[in-house]
Short mmCIF file of C-alpha atoms and ligand atoms in Angstrom, two decimals:
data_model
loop_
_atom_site.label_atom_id
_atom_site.label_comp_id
_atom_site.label_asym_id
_atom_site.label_seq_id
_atom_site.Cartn_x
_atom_site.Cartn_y
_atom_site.Cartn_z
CA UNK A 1 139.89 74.61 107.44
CA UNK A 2 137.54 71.67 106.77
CA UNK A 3 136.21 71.79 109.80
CA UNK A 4 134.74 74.91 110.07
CA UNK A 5 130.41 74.65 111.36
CA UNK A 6 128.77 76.30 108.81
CA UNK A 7 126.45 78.91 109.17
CA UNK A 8 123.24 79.14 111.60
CA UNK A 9 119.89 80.24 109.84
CA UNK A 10 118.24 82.20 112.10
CA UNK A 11 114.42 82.28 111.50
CA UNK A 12 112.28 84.34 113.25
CA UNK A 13 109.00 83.60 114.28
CA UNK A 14 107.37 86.62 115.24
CA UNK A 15 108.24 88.83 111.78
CA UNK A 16 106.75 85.72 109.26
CA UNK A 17 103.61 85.62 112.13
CA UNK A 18 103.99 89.91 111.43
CA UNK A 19 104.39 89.17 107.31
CA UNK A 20 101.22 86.97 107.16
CA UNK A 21 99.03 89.29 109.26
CA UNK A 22 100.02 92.39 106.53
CA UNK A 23 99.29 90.56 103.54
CA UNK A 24 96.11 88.82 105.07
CA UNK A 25 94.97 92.47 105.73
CA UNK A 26 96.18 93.28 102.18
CA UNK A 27 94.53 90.93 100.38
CA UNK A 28 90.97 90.81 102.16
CA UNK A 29 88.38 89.97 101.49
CA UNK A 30 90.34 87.28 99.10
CA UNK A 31 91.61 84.45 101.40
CA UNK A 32 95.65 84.01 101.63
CA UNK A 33 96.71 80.67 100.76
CA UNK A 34 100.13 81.04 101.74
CA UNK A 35 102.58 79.00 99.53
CA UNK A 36 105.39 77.05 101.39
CA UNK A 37 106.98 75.58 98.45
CA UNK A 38 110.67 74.37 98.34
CA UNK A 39 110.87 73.80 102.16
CA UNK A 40 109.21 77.29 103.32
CA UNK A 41 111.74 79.27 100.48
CA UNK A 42 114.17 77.95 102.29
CA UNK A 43 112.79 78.63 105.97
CA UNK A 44 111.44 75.10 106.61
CA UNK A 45 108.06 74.77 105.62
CA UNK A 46 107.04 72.78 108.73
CA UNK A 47 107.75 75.51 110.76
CA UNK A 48 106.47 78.03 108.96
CA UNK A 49 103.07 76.30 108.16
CA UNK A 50 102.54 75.84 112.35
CA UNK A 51 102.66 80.02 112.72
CA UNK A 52 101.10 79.97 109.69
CA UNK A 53 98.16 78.16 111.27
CA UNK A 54 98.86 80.06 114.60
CA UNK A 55 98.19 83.05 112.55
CA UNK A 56 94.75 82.40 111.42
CA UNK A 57 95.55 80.51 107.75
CA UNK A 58 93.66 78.38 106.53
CA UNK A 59 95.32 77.32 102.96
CA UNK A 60 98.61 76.34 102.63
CA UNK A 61 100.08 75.77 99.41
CA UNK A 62 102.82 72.57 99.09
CA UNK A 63 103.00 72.25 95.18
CA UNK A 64 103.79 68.25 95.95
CA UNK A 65 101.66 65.79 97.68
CA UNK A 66 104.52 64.85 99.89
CA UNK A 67 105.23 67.64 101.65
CA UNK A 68 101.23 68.12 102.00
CA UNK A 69 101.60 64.80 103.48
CA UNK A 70 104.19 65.83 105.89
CA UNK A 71 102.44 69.42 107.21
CA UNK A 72 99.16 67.42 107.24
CA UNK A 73 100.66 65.61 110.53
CA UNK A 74 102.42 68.83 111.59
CA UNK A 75 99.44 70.59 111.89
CA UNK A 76 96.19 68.34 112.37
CA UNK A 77 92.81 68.38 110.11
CA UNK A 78 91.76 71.68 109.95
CA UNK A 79 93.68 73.86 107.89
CA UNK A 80 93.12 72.72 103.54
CA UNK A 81 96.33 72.32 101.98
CA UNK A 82 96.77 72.10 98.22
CA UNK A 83 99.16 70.33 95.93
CA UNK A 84 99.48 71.20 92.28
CA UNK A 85 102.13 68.65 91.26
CA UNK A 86 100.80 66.21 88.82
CA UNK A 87 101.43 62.98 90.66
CA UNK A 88 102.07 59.19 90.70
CA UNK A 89 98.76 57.00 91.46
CA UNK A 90 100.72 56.44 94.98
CA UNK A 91 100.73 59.80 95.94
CA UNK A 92 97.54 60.44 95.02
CA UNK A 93 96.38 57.99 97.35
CA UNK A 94 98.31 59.04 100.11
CA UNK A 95 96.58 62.78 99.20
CA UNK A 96 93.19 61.25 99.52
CA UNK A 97 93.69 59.80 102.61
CA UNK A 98 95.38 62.96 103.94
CA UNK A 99 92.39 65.09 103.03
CA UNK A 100 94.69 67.14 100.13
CA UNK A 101 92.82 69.23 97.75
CA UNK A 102 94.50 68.41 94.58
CA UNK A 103 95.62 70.99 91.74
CA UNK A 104 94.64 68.83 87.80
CA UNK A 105 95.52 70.49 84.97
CA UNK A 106 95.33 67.77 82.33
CA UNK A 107 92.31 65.52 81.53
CA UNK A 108 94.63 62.24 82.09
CA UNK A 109 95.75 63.40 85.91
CA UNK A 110 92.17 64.27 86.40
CA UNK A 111 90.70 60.38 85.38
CA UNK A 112 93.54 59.02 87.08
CA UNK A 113 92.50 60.95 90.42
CA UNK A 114 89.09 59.95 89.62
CA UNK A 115 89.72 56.48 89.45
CA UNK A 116 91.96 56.09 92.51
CA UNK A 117 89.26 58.01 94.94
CA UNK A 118 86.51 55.61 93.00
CA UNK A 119 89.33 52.05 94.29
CA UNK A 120 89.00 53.95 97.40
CA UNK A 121 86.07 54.76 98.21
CA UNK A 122 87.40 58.47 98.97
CA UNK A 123 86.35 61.72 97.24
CA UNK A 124 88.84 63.72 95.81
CA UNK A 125 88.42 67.58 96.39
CA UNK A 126 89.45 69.02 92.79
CA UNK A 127 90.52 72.39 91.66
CA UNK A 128 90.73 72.00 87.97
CA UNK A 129 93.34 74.33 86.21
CA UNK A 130 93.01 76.45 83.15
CA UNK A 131 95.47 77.51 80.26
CA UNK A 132 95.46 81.17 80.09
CA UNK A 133 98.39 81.30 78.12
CA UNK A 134 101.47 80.08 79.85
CA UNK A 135 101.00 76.49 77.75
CA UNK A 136 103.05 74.55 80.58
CA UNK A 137 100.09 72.79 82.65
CA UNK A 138 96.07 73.64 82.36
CA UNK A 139 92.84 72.49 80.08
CA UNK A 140 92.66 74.36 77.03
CA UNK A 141 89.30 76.04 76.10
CA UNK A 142 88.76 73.05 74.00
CA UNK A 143 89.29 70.72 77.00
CA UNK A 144 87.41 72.59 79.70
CA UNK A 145 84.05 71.51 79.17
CA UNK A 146 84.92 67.88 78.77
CA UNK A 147 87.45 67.83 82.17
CA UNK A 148 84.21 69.73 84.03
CA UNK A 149 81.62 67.47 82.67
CA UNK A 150 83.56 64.35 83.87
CA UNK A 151 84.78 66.31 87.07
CA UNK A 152 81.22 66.43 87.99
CA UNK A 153 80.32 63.43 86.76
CA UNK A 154 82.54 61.48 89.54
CA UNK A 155 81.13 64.29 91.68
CA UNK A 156 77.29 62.97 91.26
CA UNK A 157 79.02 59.61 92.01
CA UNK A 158 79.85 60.87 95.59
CA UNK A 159 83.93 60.63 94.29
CA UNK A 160 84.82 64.07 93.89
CA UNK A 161 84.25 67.58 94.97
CA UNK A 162 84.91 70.17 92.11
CA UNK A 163 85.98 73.03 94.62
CA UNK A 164 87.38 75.00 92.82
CA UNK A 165 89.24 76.75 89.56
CA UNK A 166 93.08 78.36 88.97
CA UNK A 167 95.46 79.10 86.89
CA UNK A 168 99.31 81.19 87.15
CA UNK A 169 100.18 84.16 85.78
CA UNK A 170 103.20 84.93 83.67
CA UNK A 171 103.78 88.45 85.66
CA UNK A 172 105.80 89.92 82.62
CA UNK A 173 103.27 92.61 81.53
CA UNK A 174 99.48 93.72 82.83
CA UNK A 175 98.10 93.48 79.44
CA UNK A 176 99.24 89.98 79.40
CA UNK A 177 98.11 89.09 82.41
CA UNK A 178 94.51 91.02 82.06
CA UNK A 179 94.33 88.76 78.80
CA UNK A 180 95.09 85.26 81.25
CA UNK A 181 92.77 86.81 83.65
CA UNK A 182 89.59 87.13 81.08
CA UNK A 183 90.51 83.52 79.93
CA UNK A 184 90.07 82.47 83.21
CA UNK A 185 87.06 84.28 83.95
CA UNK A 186 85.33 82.85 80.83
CA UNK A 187 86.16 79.55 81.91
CA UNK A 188 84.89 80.23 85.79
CA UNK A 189 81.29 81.33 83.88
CA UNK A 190 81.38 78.62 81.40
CA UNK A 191 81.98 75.74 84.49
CA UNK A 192 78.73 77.88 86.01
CA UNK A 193 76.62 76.98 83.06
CA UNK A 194 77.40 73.49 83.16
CA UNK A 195 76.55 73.34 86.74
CA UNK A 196 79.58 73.77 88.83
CA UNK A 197 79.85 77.04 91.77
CA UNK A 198 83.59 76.47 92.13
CA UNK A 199 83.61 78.45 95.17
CA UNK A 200 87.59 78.75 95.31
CA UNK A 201 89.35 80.53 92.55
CA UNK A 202 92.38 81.50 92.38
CA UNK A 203 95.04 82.99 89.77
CA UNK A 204 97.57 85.50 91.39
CA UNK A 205 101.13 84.89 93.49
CA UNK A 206 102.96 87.36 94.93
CA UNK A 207 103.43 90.29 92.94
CA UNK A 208 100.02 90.42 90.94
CA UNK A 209 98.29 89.53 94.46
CA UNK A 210 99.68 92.96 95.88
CA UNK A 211 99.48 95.29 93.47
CA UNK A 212 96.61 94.20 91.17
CA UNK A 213 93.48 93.48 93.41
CA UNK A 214 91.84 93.85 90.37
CA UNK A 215 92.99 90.05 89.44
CA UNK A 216 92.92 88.67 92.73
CA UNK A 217 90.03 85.48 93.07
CA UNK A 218 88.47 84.83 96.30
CA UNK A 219 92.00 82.95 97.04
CA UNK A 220 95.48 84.13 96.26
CA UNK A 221 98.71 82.16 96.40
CA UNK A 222 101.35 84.06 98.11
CA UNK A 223 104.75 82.69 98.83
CA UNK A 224 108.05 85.04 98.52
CA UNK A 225 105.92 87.88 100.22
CA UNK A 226 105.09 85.93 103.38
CA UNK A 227 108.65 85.10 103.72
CA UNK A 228 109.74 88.65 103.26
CA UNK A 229 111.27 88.34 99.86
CA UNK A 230 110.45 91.29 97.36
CA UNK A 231 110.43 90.80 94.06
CA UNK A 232 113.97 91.93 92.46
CA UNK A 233 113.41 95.78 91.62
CA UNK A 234 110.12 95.67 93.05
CA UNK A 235 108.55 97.92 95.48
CA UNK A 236 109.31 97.87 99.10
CA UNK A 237 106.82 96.33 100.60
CA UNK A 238 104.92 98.02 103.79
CA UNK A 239 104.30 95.74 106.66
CA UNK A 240 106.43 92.83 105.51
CA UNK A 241 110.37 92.21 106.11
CA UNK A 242 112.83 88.63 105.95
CA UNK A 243 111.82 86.42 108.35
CA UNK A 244 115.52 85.06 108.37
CA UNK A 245 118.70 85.84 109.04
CA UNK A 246 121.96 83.86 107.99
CA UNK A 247 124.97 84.21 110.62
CA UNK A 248 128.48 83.21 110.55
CA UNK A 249 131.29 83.40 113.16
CA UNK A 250 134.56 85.01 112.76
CA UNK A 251 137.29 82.48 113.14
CA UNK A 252 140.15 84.46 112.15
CA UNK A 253 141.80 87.30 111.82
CA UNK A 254 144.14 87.47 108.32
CA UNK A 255 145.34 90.84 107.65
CA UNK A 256 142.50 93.33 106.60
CA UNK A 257 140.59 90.48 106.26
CA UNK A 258 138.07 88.45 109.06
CA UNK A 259 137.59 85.24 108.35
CA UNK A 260 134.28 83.84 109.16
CA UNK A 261 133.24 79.43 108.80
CA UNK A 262 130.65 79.03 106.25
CA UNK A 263 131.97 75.03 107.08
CA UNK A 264 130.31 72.88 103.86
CA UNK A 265 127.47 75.48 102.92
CA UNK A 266 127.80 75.98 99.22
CA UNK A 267 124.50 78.24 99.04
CA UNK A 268 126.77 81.70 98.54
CA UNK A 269 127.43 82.28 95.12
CA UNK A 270 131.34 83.15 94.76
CA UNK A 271 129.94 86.08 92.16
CA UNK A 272 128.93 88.20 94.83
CA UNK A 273 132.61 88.74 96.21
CA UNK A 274 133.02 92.85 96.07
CA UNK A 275 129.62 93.13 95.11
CA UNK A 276 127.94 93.51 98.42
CA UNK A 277 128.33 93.98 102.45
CA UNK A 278 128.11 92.26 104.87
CA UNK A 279 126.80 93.11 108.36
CA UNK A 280 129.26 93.13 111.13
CA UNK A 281 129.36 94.58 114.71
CA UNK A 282 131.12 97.88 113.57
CA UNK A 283 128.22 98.08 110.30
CA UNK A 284 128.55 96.94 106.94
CA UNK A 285 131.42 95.74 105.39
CA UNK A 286 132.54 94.60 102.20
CA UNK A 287 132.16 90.69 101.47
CA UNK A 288 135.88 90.40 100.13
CA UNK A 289 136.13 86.52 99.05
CA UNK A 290 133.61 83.36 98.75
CA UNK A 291 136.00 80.50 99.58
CA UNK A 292 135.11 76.89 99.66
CA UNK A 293 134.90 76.91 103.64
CA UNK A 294 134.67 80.46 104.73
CA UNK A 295 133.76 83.73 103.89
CA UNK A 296 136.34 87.08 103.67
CA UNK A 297 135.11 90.15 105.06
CA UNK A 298 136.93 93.72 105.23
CA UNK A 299 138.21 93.88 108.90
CA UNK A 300 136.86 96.23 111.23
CA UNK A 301 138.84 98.02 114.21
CA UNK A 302 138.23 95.77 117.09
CA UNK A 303 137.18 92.56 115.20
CA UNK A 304 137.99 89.20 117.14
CA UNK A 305 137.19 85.65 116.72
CA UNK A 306 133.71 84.91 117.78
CA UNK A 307 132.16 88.06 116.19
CA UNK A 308 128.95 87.14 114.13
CA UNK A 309 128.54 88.30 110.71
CA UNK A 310 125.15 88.10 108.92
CA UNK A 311 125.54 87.11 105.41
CA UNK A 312 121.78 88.48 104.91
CA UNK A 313 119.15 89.43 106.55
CA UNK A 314 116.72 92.49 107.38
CA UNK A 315 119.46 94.87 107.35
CA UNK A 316 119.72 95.71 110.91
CA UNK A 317 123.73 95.48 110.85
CA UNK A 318 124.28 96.98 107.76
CA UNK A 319 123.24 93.39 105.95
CA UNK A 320 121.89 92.86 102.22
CA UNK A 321 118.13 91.15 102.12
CA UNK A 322 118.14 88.15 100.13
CA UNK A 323 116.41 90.52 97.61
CA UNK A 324 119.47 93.14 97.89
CA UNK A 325 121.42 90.00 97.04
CA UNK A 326 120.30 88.48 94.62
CA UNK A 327 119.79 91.80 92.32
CA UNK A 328 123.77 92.49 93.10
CA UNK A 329 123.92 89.06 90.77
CA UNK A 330 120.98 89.19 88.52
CA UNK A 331 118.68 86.83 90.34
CA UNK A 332 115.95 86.90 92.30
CA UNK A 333 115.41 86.35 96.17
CA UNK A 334 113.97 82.49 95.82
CA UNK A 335 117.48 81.42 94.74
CA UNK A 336 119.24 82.72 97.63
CA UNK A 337 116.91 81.30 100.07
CA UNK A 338 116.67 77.63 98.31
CA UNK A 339 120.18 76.96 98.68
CA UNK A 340 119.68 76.72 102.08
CA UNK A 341 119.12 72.82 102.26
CA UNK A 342 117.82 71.30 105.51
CA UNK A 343 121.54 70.50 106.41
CA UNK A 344 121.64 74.32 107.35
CA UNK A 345 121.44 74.77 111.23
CA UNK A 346 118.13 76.04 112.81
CA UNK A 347 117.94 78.29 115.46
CA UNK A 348 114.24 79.94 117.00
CA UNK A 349 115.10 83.74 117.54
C1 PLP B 401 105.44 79.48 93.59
C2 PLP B 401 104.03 79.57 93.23
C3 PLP B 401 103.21 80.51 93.86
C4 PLP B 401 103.74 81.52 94.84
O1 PLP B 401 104.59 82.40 94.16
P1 PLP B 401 105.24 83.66 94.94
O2 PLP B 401 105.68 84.56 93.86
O3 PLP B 401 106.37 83.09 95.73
O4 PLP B 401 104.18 84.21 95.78
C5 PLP B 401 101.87 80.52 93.54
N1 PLP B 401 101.35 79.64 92.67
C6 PLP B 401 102.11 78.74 92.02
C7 PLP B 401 101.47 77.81 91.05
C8 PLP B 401 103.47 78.68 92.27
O5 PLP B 401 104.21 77.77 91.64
#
């Protein structure tokens, strides 16, 4: 059955326009940047960055100057878009020219940003990033002054702006992250002293932004929630449901079994045979078999080829979320969704 056409991904518009509006309201009066990382979570982040914009956002989150690149053409000069991945000299020219405020959590990427907007002649809008205890990326205490001092340094020079100030949370226990969040606010005060406002701070994703406002900075950097995605055995979240559904077609009938194309797609882990349903016309059924090409699914009375079946979705026929999903395996929503490459057909619902 090689040739089998995989399955369509179909994203709808109006519930991510829906998602954004409830976690805007949420989070107010902090500002959503909304993170559209790994191609949207999987939903295409061009797409979702132009209702994004339609919807009244004004940050959107890339973590890699390329894909800033990209959106900054998709959607024009006004919205800021910010990219945390510490870059290649190229890139960080093509993110000054683009207007990309730039995420620098080491003194090196900082000088090296410094020095490309000075050959130039740009000015590079900085948020500089603290350590408050995760150790992968950030200035330590002992760094801060020294990466703020030179930050505003190139600033008097007319080469940077120092915007702003972030760092990630680990999201494993409040008293951890109450500890990260007092690091973060001694480093905020301590850039005040030396003379920068850092008017854009910014420290929570998903989880902490919704149910700590507590830690929230006048930005907050919210992906999976925009999307739809809860966290795995998290709270339901009012207001916000998938903004995507993934269909396949029934092209056979085998016994108790209907046999739907999934054609090359290899995003459905085989693990989750007998572990969840399925939505079909008649409700949910059990997903009986991952198979190379298609999917089994227990029959239903009246099934034919050319029936859909929704791998996952919001649940309207019976379907698993990606959230539902993933937790049947152990994993979270994310790694559903980004195993849904670009290859995956589109379709506007
Ligand atoms: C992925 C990411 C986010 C968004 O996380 P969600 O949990 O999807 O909201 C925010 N900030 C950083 C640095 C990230 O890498």
């Amino acid at each position: 059955m090689g040739s089998l056409s995989g399955p369509v991904l179909r994203v709808d518009a109006a519930v991510l326009h829906a998602n954004i509006a409830a976690v805007s309201a949420r989070v107010a009066p902090s500002v959503l940047m909304m993170v559209v990382k790994d191609d949207g979570y999987g939903l295409g982040a061009a797409w979702a960055a132009r209702i994004a914009v339609g919807a009244g956002v004004g940050w959107l989150g890339t973590y890699d100057i390329p894909t800033a690149i990209l959106l900054r053409q998709e959607i024009g000069s006004g919205p800021r878009l910010f990219a945390w991945a510490t870059s290649a000299d190229e890139e960080i020219d093509a993110a000054l020219r683009a207007d990309v405020d730039l995420g620098v959590g080491t003194l090196d990427y900082l000088r090296r940003v410094i020095a490309r907007a000075e050959a130039l002649g740009a000015e590079a809008r900085i948020h500089l990033k603290v350590d408050t205890g995760l150790h992968r990326n950030g200035l330590s205490a002992a760094e801060w002054d020294q990466g703020v001092a030179e930050a505003l340094q190139a600033q008097e020079a007319g080469r940077a702006l120092l915007v702003g100030a972030w760092s990630h949370l680990a999201e494993a226990s409040d008293e951890e992250d109450d500890a990260a969040q007092a690091r973060f606010l001694a480093a905020v005060a301590r850039a005040g002293e030396l003379g920068a406002e850092l008017p854009y701070r910014h420290l929570t994703a998903s989880a902490a932004t919704w149910a700590r406002p507590e830690l929230r900075g006048t930005l907050v950097r919210v992906g999976a929630f925009c999307f739809g995605i809860r966290s795995a055995d998290g709270p339901d979240l009012p207001g916000v449901a998938p903004a995507a559904e993934l269909v396949a077609t029934v092209v056979a009938i085998d016994g108790d079994a209907a046999v739907a194309g999934i054609g090359s797609f290899d995003g459905l882990p085989s693990t989750l045979a007998g572990r969840v349903r399925v939505g079909t016309p008649a409700g949910p059924r059990t997903l009986l078999a991952v198979e190379p090409d298609a999917v089994r699914v227990a029959s239903w009375e009246g099934a034919a080829v050319g029936d859909e079946i929704v791998l996952f979705g919001r649940g309207a026929s019976g379907e698993e979320t990606p959230t539902t999903l993933a937790e049947a395996i152990g994993t979270v929503g994310e790694e559903i969704l980004c195993r849904l490459t670009p290859r995956v057909r589109r379709e506007d619902c």
